[in-house]
Amino acid sequence: MPPPPGRSTEFPLLILPTMGMAIWVLLAMSLLGIIASYLPINKILKKKVVEQLSHT
Amino acid sequence: MSQWFKIAWRNVARNRRRSMVAIWTVAIVSSSIIVAHGYINFTFWGLTRVIVQGGTGNMQLVDKRMVNDFETELLAFGLDSKTANETVAKLEATQPVRRAMQRLLFTGIVSKDDSISTVFRATGIESKKEKRLQQGNAAGAFVKGAMFKDTDKNPYQAVLAIDLAKKLSIDVGDEVVLLANTVEGGINAIDATVSGIYDTGIPITNQLDIKVPLALAQQLLLTDKVSNIVVQLRDIEATKSILPQIKALVKGTKMTVQPWYDIKPYFKAVEIIYYSIFTVMGVIIMTVALLSVANVMGTTVNERVPEIGTLRAFGIEKWQLRLNFVFEGLIIGFIGAVLGIILASCWHLPSVKQVL
C-alpha cells in the first residue's frame, strides 16, 4: 500500500481476523436468520386458517 | 423440539436453490465483516509496532514534573546519571523487560564546512541497545552506512536522517559540526563523523533528526543527565499487564512511568474513529443482510401458506409452526456464517505467509 499521510514508507496490506470476531459473526448471523424468518411467519400466522388454505 | 429441528432441516434441504441464495448472502456478509475487522485489527497491530519498536518503547520513565510542567531550563527535569544507571540496572533485572535505554533529547544547529547550516533535533542514544536502527526495519532503515560502533573508544560519530543529509550535501564519512546550548546556558560545539544516513519513515522528522552516542550528547551539553529511560518489554502486547510492576519498581522515587499509549494520544483517537466507522459500516451491512434474508424467507413462507393452513387445520399449534420456521432461519444463518468464516480464513492464509 502507498505510504499513509505523514509517512514516507510503504506498508503491506494484511488481514488479521480474530477468533472473537468469528464467534461474534456466528452468533450475530444465527440471530439474524431467526429474526429474518420470524417476521414473515408471524405475519402469515395472524391470518385465519381458512384464509391460509385459500391463499394462492 | 428435535423433531421440529429435523423438519426444519428437511425444509431447508428441500428448497435447496432458495436456501442457497440465503446461505450465500449470509456467507458473503459474514466474510465481509470478518475481513473488514481483520483489516482494522491489522492497522492497530501495525501501529502498535511502529510506535513501540519505532523508538517510543513500551513505556518511558521520566521525572514526575515532566508530565504537567514545562522545563524552563535545559534538562531541569532530567534524570541524573546515578539515578538513571541504577534504574536501568533494576529494570533489566526484571524478567519481562528486554532492555532499558537511556536517551538524551536536545536541539541545535548542524553545519558542514562552515558553509551550510540548519537546525536539528537530536537524540543521544545507547547505540548497542537501539536494535531497530541496527536491524534496519522499514522505518529506521539505513540508506547508506551503518549505526556508529565502538562509541566507548570514539563517541564523535553521528547518523543523520536522509533529508537533513541531503540538505547539507553530506555523505557517509563526512565531518559535521554540532552546535548546542549547554545546561549552564553557554554554547558548545563538537565535530562528529557521519557513519550512516537513515530513513525515519516520516517526512518531517527526516528533515530534522540526528542520532549521536549518549556520551557525545552529554559532552556537548556539559551534563551527566538523561531526558528519559525507554523500556522495551519482551512481549510487545504486555504493556498494560506489566505497567503496575514497573510502577512499583519506581515507587518512592522522583520518576513516573508513562505507557506508550499515553505518550502517543493519537493512537486512542485513531482507534475511536476506526471503530466508529466500522460500527456504522457493520450496521449497514447487517441491515442489508437482514433485508435480503428476510426477503428470501418471506418468499419461502408465502409459497407455503396453504401448507401452513393445512398443518393448522390438522391441529398443529402456532408456536410449533413458528418454531419450525425459526429453526430454518437459524440453520441458514449458522451455515452461512460458517461458510463466511471459511471464506475469510482464505484471506488470512496469504496474510500469514506475508508476515512470516
Coordinates of C-alpha atoms in Angstrom, one line a residue:
Chain A
M1 CA 0.0 0.0 0.0
P2 CA 1.2 3.6 -0.6
P3 CA 2.6 5.5 2.4
P4 CA -0.1 6.8 4.7
P5 CA -0.3 10.6 5.3
G6 CA 2.7 11.9 7.2
R7 CA 4.9 8.9 6.4
S8 CA 7.4 8.1 3.7
T9 CA 7.4 4.3 3.8
E10 CA 5.0 1.9 2.2
F11 CA 3.2 -0.8 4.2
P12 CA 1.8 -4.2 3.3
L13 CA -2.0 -4.8 3.2
L14 CA -2.6 -7.6 5.6
I15 CA -5.8 -9.0 7.2
L16 CA -5.7 -10.3 10.8
P17 CA -9.0 -12.0 11.5
T18 CA -9.7 -12.9 15.1
M19 CA -11.4 -15.9 16.7
G20 CA -13.5 -13.5 18.8
M21 CA -14.9 -11.8 15.7
A22 CA -15.6 -15.2 14.1
I23 CA -17.7 -16.3 17.1
W24 CA -19.4 -12.9 17.2
V25 CA -20.3 -13.2 13.5
L26 CA -21.6 -16.8 14.0
L27 CA -23.9 -15.7 16.8
A28 CA -25.0 -12.5 15.0
M29 CA -25.8 -14.3 11.8
S30 CA -27.7 -17.1 13.6
L31 CA -29.8 -14.4 15.3
L32 CA -30.2 -12.6 12.0
G33 CA -31.6 -15.8 10.5
I34 CA -34.0 -16.2 13.4
I35 CA -35.3 -12.6 13.1
A36 CA -35.5 -12.8 9.2
S37 CA -37.6 -15.9 9.4
Y38 CA -39.7 -14.9 12.4
L39 CA -41.0 -11.7 10.8
P40 CA -42.8 -13.3 7.7
I41 CA -44.1 -16.4 9.6
N42 CA -45.5 -14.2 12.3
K43 CA -47.4 -12.2 9.7
I44 CA -48.8 -15.3 8.0
L45 CA -49.9 -16.9 11.3
K46 CA -52.1 -13.9 12.0
K47 CA -54.4 -14.9 9.2
K48 CA -57.2 -17.3 9.8
V49 CA -56.8 -21.0 8.7
V50 CA -59.5 -20.6 6.0
E51 CA -57.6 -17.6 4.5
Q52 CA -54.3 -19.6 4.7
L53 CA -55.9 -22.5 2.9
S54 CA -57.4 -20.3 0.1
H55 CA -54.0 -18.5 -0.4
T56 CA -52.7 -18.6 -4.0
Chain B
M1 CA -38.1 -29.9 19.9
S2 CA -35.6 -32.1 18.0
Q3 CA -38.4 -33.3 15.8
W4 CA -39.1 -29.7 14.7
F5 CA -35.4 -29.1 14.1
K6 CA -35.3 -32.2 11.8
I7 CA -38.4 -31.0 9.8
A8 CA -36.8 -27.5 9.5
W9 CA -33.5 -29.1 8.2
R10 CA -35.6 -31.1 5.6
N11 CA -37.3 -27.9 4.5
V12 CA -34.0 -26.2 4.1
A13 CA -32.7 -29.1 2.0
R14 CA -36.0 -29.3 0.0
N15 CA -35.9 -25.7 -1.0
R16 CA -32.3 -26.1 -2.0
R17 CA -31.9 -23.2 -4.5
R18 CA -33.7 -20.6 -2.4
S19 CA -31.8 -21.8 0.8
M20 CA -28.5 -21.5 -1.1
V21 CA -29.3 -17.9 -2.1
A22 CA -29.9 -17.0 1.6
I23 CA -26.9 -19.0 2.8
W24 CA -24.5 -17.3 0.4
T25 CA -25.9 -13.9 1.2
V26 CA -25.2 -14.6 4.9
A27 CA -21.8 -16.1 4.0
I28 CA -20.7 -13.0 1.9
V29 CA -21.9 -10.6 4.6
S30 CA -20.1 -12.7 7.3
S31 CA -16.8 -12.8 5.5
S32 CA -17.0 -9.0 4.7
I33 CA -17.5 -8.2 8.4
I34 CA -14.6 -10.5 9.4
V35 CA -12.2 -9.2 6.7
A36 CA -13.1 -5.5 7.5
H37 CA -12.5 -6.2 11.2
G38 CA -9.3 -8.1 10.3
Y39 CA -8.0 -5.1 8.4
I40 CA -8.7 -2.7 11.2
N41 CA -7.1 -5.2 13.6
F42 CA -4.0 -5.3 11.4
T43 CA -3.9 -1.5 11.3
F44 CA -3.7 -1.4 15.1
W45 CA -1.3 -4.3 15.2
G46 CA 1.0 -2.4 12.8
L47 CA 0.5 0.9 14.5
T48 CA 1.4 -0.5 17.9
R49 CA 4.6 -2.0 16.5
V50 CA 5.5 1.2 14.6
I51 CA 5.1 3.2 17.8
V52 CA 6.7 0.8 20.3
Q53 CA 9.5 -0.5 18.1
G54 CA 10.0 2.8 16.3
G55 CA 11.6 4.5 19.3
T56 CA 8.9 5.1 21.9
G57 CA 9.2 1.8 23.6
N58 CA 6.5 0.1 25.7
M59 CA 6.9 2.7 28.4
Q60 CA 9.1 5.6 29.4
L61 CA 10.4 6.7 32.8
V62 CA 10.6 10.5 33.2
D63 CA 10.8 13.0 36.1
K64 CA 7.3 13.4 37.6
R65 CA 7.4 17.1 36.8
M66 CA 7.7 16.4 33.1
V67 CA 4.1 15.3 33.0
N68 CA 2.4 18.6 33.9
D69 CA 5.1 21.2 33.9
F70 CA 7.4 22.8 31.3
E71 CA 11.2 22.9 31.6
T72 CA 12.2 26.5 31.7
E73 CA 15.9 25.4 31.7
L74 CA 17.5 22.7 29.6
L75 CA 17.3 19.3 31.4
A76 CA 15.9 21.0 34.5
F77 CA 13.7 17.8 34.8
G78 CA 16.5 15.4 33.6
L79 CA 17.5 12.3 35.4
D80 CA 21.0 12.3 36.9
S81 CA 23.5 9.7 35.8
K82 CA 23.5 7.8 39.1
T83 CA 19.6 7.5 39.3
A84 CA 19.4 6.6 35.6
N85 CA 22.1 3.9 35.8
E86 CA 20.6 2.3 39.0
T87 CA 17.1 2.4 37.5
V88 CA 18.3 0.8 34.2
A89 CA 20.0 -2.0 36.2
K90 CA 16.9 -2.6 38.2
L91 CA 14.7 -2.7 35.1
E92 CA 17.0 -5.0 33.2
A93 CA 17.0 -7.4 36.2
T94 CA 13.2 -7.7 35.8
Q95 CA 12.2 -10.7 33.7
P96 CA 9.6 -9.0 31.4
V97 CA 12.0 -6.2 30.4
R98 CA 14.0 -6.9 27.3
R99 CA 16.1 -3.7 27.5
A100 CA 16.0 -0.3 29.1
M101 CA 17.7 2.6 27.2
Q102 CA 18.8 6.0 28.4
R103 CA 18.1 8.8 26.0
L104 CA 19.0 12.5 25.9
L105 CA 16.9 14.8 23.7
F106 CA 18.2 18.1 22.5
T107 CA 18.2 20.6 19.7
G108 CA 20.8 22.7 18.0
I109 CA 22.4 23.7 14.7
V110 CA 24.4 21.4 12.5
S111 CA 26.8 22.6 9.8
K112 CA 29.2 21.3 7.3
D113 CA 32.4 23.1 6.2
D114 CA 31.2 26.3 7.9
S115 CA 29.2 27.0 4.8
I116 CA 25.8 25.3 5.2
S117 CA 23.9 25.1 8.5
T118 CA 20.5 24.1 9.6
V119 CA 18.6 23.2 12.8
F120 CA 18.4 19.6 14.1
R121 CA 16.6 17.6 16.7
A122 CA 18.9 15.1 18.2
T123 CA 18.7 12.0 20.4
G124 CA 21.7 10.8 22.4
I125 CA 21.3 7.0 22.4
E126 CA 23.0 3.9 23.7
S127 CA 23.6 2.5 20.2
K128 CA 24.2 -1.1 21.3
K129 CA 20.6 -1.2 22.6
E130 CA 18.9 0.5 19.7
K131 CA 18.2 -2.7 17.9
R132 CA 15.6 -1.4 15.5
L133 CA 18.0 1.0 13.9
Q134 CA 20.7 -1.7 13.8
Q135 CA 18.3 -4.2 12.2
G136 CA 17.2 -1.6 9.6
N137 CA 13.5 -2.3 9.6
A138 CA 11.3 -0.4 7.2
A139 CA 11.1 2.8 9.3
G140 CA 14.6 3.5 10.6
A141 CA 16.4 1.7 7.8
F142 CA 19.8 2.8 6.8
V143 CA 20.0 4.0 3.2
K144 CA 23.8 4.4 3.5
G145 CA 26.4 3.4 6.0
A146 CA 25.5 1.9 9.4
M147 CA 25.0 2.6 13.1
F148 CA 28.0 4.0 14.9
K149 CA 30.3 1.5 16.5
D150 CA 32.9 1.4 19.3
T151 CA 31.4 4.5 20.9
D152 CA 33.4 3.8 24.1
K153 CA 36.6 4.5 22.1
N154 CA 35.3 7.1 19.8
P155 CA 32.0 8.8 20.7
Y156 CA 32.4 11.5 18.0
Q157 CA 30.1 9.9 15.5
A158 CA 26.6 10.7 14.2
V159 CA 23.8 9.2 12.0
L160 CA 21.6 11.7 10.0
A161 CA 18.1 11.4 8.7
I162 CA 18.0 11.3 4.9
D163 CA 16.6 14.7 4.0
L164 CA 18.8 16.5 6.6
A165 CA 21.8 14.8 5.0
K166 CA 20.6 15.9 1.5
K167 CA 20.1 19.5 2.7
L168 CA 23.7 19.6 3.9
S169 CA 25.1 17.6 1.0
I170 CA 26.5 15.1 3.5
D171 CA 27.7 11.6 2.7
V172 CA 29.0 8.9 4.9
G173 CA 32.5 9.7 6.3
D174 CA 31.9 13.5 6.1
E175 CA 32.5 15.7 9.2
V176 CA 29.7 17.8 10.7
V177 CA 29.8 20.4 13.5
L178 CA 27.1 20.1 16.1
L179 CA 26.3 23.3 18.0
A180 CA 24.0 23.3 21.0
N181 CA 23.2 25.2 24.2
T182 CA 24.8 23.7 27.4
V183 CA 22.8 23.2 30.6
E184 CA 24.5 26.2 32.0
G185 CA 23.3 28.4 29.2
G186 CA 26.5 28.6 27.2
I187 CA 27.2 27.4 23.7
N188 CA 29.3 24.4 22.8
A189 CA 30.3 22.7 19.6
I190 CA 31.6 19.3 18.7
D191 CA 32.9 17.7 15.5
A192 CA 31.4 14.3 14.6
T193 CA 31.9 11.9 11.7
V194 CA 28.8 10.7 9.8
S195 CA 28.7 6.9 10.0
G196 CA 25.2 6.4 8.4
I197 CA 22.2 8.0 6.8
Y198 CA 18.8 6.6 7.6
D199 CA 15.1 7.0 6.7
T200 CA 12.9 7.7 9.8
G201 CA 9.7 6.8 7.8
I202 CA 8.2 10.3 8.5
P203 CA 9.0 13.2 6.1
I204 CA 9.0 15.9 8.8
T205 CA 11.5 14.1 11.0
N206 CA 13.6 13.1 8.0
Q207 CA 14.4 16.9 7.8
L208 CA 15.5 17.2 11.4
D209 CA 16.6 14.0 13.0
I210 CA 20.1 13.2 14.2
K211 CA 21.2 10.4 16.5
V212 CA 24.5 10.6 18.4
P213 CA 26.1 8.4 21.1
L214 CA 24.8 9.3 24.6
A215 CA 28.4 10.2 25.6
L216 CA 28.7 12.8 22.8
A217 CA 25.4 14.3 23.7
Q218 CA 26.3 14.6 27.4
Q219 CA 29.7 16.1 26.5
L220 CA 28.1 18.6 24.1
L221 CA 25.5 19.7 26.7
L222 CA 28.1 19.6 29.6
T223 CA 25.9 17.3 31.7
D224 CA 25.6 13.8 33.0
K225 CA 21.8 13.8 32.9
V226 CA 19.5 12.0 30.6
S227 CA 16.0 13.0 29.4
N228 CA 14.2 9.7 29.9
I229 CA 14.6 5.9 30.1
V230 CA 12.8 3.9 27.4
V231 CA 11.7 0.5 28.4
Q232 CA 11.1 -2.3 25.9
L233 CA 9.3 -5.4 27.0
R234 CA 9.9 -9.0 25.8
D235 CA 6.2 -9.2 24.9
I236 CA 5.1 -6.1 22.9
E237 CA 1.5 -6.5 23.8
A238 CA 2.2 -6.8 27.6
T239 CA 2.3 -3.1 28.4
K240 CA -0.9 -2.9 30.4
S241 CA -0.2 -6.0 32.4
I242 CA 3.5 -5.1 33.2
L243 CA 2.8 -1.4 33.9
P244 CA 1.9 -1.9 37.6
Q245 CA 5.1 -3.9 38.2
I246 CA 7.3 -1.1 36.7
K247 CA 5.3 1.5 38.6
A248 CA 6.1 -0.4 41.8
L249 CA 9.7 -0.5 40.9
V250 CA 10.0 3.3 40.8
K251 CA 7.6 4.0 43.7
G252 CA 9.1 6.4 46.1
T253 CA 11.5 7.9 43.5
K254 CA 11.0 11.2 41.6
M255 CA 10.2 9.3 38.5
T256 CA 6.9 8.3 36.9
V257 CA 6.1 5.7 34.2
Q258 CA 4.2 6.7 31.0
P259 CA 2.9 3.8 28.8
W260 CA 3.2 4.3 25.0
Y261 CA -0.5 4.9 24.5
D262 CA -0.4 7.9 26.9
I263 CA 2.8 9.3 25.2
K264 CA 1.1 9.0 21.7
P265 CA -2.5 10.0 22.4
Y266 CA -3.4 10.0 18.7
F267 CA -3.5 6.2 18.9
K268 CA -6.7 6.3 21.0
A269 CA -8.2 8.9 18.7
V270 CA -7.5 6.8 15.7
E271 CA -8.9 3.7 17.5
I272 CA -12.2 5.6 18.3
I273 CA -12.5 6.9 14.7
Y274 CA -11.8 3.5 13.1
Y275 CA -14.2 1.6 15.4
S276 CA -16.9 4.2 14.8
I277 CA -16.6 3.8 11.0
F278 CA -16.5 0.0 11.5
T279 CA -19.7 0.1 13.6
V280 CA -21.6 2.3 11.1
M281 CA -20.4 0.0 8.2
G282 CA -21.4 -3.1 10.2
V283 CA -24.9 -1.8 11.0
I284 CA -25.4 -1.0 7.3
I285 CA -24.1 -4.4 6.1
M286 CA -26.2 -6.2 8.8
T287 CA -29.3 -4.3 7.8
V288 CA -28.8 -5.2 4.1
A289 CA -28.2 -8.8 5.1
L290 CA -31.3 -8.8 7.3
L291 CA -33.5 -7.5 4.4
S292 CA -32.0 -9.9 1.9
V293 CA -32.5 -13.0 4.1
A294 CA -36.0 -11.7 5.2
N295 CA -36.9 -11.3 1.6
V296 CA -35.8 -14.9 0.8
M297 CA -37.6 -16.3 3.9
G298 CA -40.7 -14.2 3.0
T299 CA -40.9 -15.7 -0.4
T300 CA -40.4 -19.2 1.1
V301 CA -43.2 -18.6 3.7
N302 CA -45.5 -17.1 1.1
E303 CA -45.2 -20.1 -1.2
R304 CA -46.0 -22.4 1.7
V305 CA -49.1 -20.6 3.1
P306 CA -51.6 -23.3 2.0
E307 CA -49.2 -25.9 3.5
I308 CA -49.2 -23.8 6.8
G309 CA -53.0 -23.7 6.6
T310 CA -53.2 -27.5 6.2
L311 CA -51.0 -28.1 9.2
R312 CA -53.0 -25.6 11.2
A313 CA -56.2 -27.5 10.2
F314 CA -54.6 -30.7 11.4
G315 CA -54.2 -29.1 14.8
I316 CA -50.6 -28.0 14.8
E317 CA -50.1 -25.1 17.1
K318 CA -49.0 -21.7 16.0
W319 CA -45.9 -21.8 18.2
Q320 CA -44.9 -25.1 16.7
L321 CA -45.0 -23.7 13.2
R322 CA -43.2 -20.6 14.4
L323 CA -40.5 -22.8 15.9
N324 CA -40.2 -24.7 12.7
F325 CA -39.5 -21.5 10.6
V326 CA -37.3 -20.0 13.3
F327 CA -35.2 -23.2 13.1
E328 CA -35.0 -22.9 9.3
G329 CA -33.7 -19.3 9.8
L330 CA -31.2 -20.5 12.4
I331 CA -29.9 -23.2 10.1
I332 CA -29.5 -20.8 7.2
G333 CA -27.8 -18.2 9.4
F334 CA -25.5 -20.7 11.1
I335 CA -24.4 -22.5 7.8
G336 CA -24.0 -19.1 6.1
A337 CA -21.8 -17.8 9.0
V338 CA -19.6 -20.9 8.9
L339 CA -19.1 -20.5 5.1
G340 CA -18.3 -16.9 5.7
I341 CA -15.7 -17.8 8.3
I342 CA -14.1 -20.3 5.8
L343 CA -14.1 -17.6 3.1
A344 CA -12.5 -15.0 5.5
S345 CA -9.8 -17.6 6.5
C346 CA -8.8 -17.8 2.8
W347 CA -7.8 -14.1 3.1
H348 CA -6.0 -14.9 6.3
L349 CA -3.7 -17.6 4.9
P350 CA -1.8 -15.4 2.4
S351 CA -1.5 -12.7 5.1
V352 CA 0.2 -15.1 7.5
K353 CA 2.7 -16.1 4.8
Q354 CA 3.5 -12.5 4.2
V355 CA 4.0 -11.8 7.9
L356 CA 6.3 -14.9 8.2

